[in-house]
Amino acid sequence: EAKRSGRNAIRFFDPATHAAMAARIALEADLRHALPQGEFRLHYQLQVDQWRQPVGAEVLLRWQHPRRGMVAPGSFIALAEDTDLISPIGHWVLREACQQLRRWADAPATRELQLAVNVSARQFRQIDFVEQVRSVLESSGANPRLLKLELTESLVLVNLADTLAKMQAINALGVRFAIDDFGTGQSSLAYLTRLSLDQLKIDQTFVASMLGSHTDAVIVQTIIGMAKSLGLEVIAEGVETEEQLAFLVRNGCRRFQGYLLGRPVPIEQLELQLASAVPAEAAD
Ligand code: C2E
Ligand code: MG
Ligand code: MG
Ligand code: MG
């Protein structure tokens, strides 16, 4: 049998592949317990306007693994997607974010801040996703207008009819939508105009290379122009330098997120960043 299947049989017994599979299985087993054992944490990354005033934050998931330490989403989101663990995890993130919005609503300095939450394709495709959002908003008492859901281009395009219906229903609750990592997928004006959309998020790879690559600079300028023509807000992610910020401002971008403005941090640290921001009236 092994002889007849040739290369495949050899590949199956490849020790490197075997080790990778074993690691994946172990991680998956741990991931199953992570939510009930309370191992997930949320980090918040500041988003600011052209005067560097806070307008909100993006919510970024972290896994405080008992042995591996803090695990970044790049190492487990895909696995969570494949195993459908992403749906309960995503639900938890949404609940936590809405409870945070509700806490902020009591203080004048924070009551207008928005929170952006990443939604995975699998979570969005759930038949009761609209109901999930509605009930989380209701039970938390969060202002729906301060909640922004980040979807990717590929998610949106996979089943356009379902996407349109769900976005419309959720948008009717007051919730806003952003397209994350914009520019990396199959961007098309035709579908953008049909979505209940609020914001385009310029992918950080373009921001990283726009000052050294004419092509990427043009892509960034085109996205900003496109957003403007469509009446959408545009935010640049991955802003790391003053030069990048200045280029973006010069080209009409008015929202920014990146290490230059603040790293993703636990809520206590975000609130310190918010408190130390120069008050709006002092900025002009
Ligand atoms: P994303 O939504 O595009 O988030 C931006 C990523 O860029 C974050 O990585 C953030 O830490 C990083 N970043 C922010 N500013 C800078 C910068 O100036 N330079 C560089 N080099 N990187 C920057 P993170 O936290 O590792 O998240 C990676 C991805 O994991 C996210 O990309 C998002 O797609 C996904 N993700 C994170 N949290 C969740 C979640 O709660 N649910 C789902 N479904 N996906 C999530
Ligand atoms: Mg995002
Ligand atoms: Mg992004
Ligand atoms: Mg990204």
PDB file of C-alpha atoms and ligand atoms in Angstrom, residues 58 118 150 180-182 201-204 237, ligand 3:
ATOM      1  CA  GLU A  58      -9.698  48.489  17.855  1.00  0.00           C
ATOM      2  CA  ASN A 118     -12.985  42.022  14.134  1.00  0.00           C
ATOM      3  CA  GLU A 150     -14.590  44.956  10.802  1.00  0.00           C
ATOM      4  CA  ASP A 180     -10.435  45.666   7.107  1.00  0.00           C
ATOM      5  CA  ASP A 181      -7.140  45.207   5.235  1.00  0.00           C
ATOM      6  CA  PHE A 182      -8.614  47.113   2.310  1.00  0.00           C
ATOM      7  CA  LYS A 201      -9.257  50.521   6.489  1.00  0.00           C
ATOM      8  CA  ILE A 202      -6.141  50.873   4.360  1.00  0.00           C
ATOM      9  CA  ASP A 203      -4.088  47.716   4.837  1.00  0.00           C
ATOM     10  CA  GLN A 204      -0.883  48.189   6.770  1.00  0.00           C
ATOM     11  CA  GLU A 237      -3.591  51.072   9.945  1.00  0.00           C
TER      12      GLU A 237
HETATM   13 MG    MG B   3      -6.444  45.338   9.503  1.00  0.00          MG
END
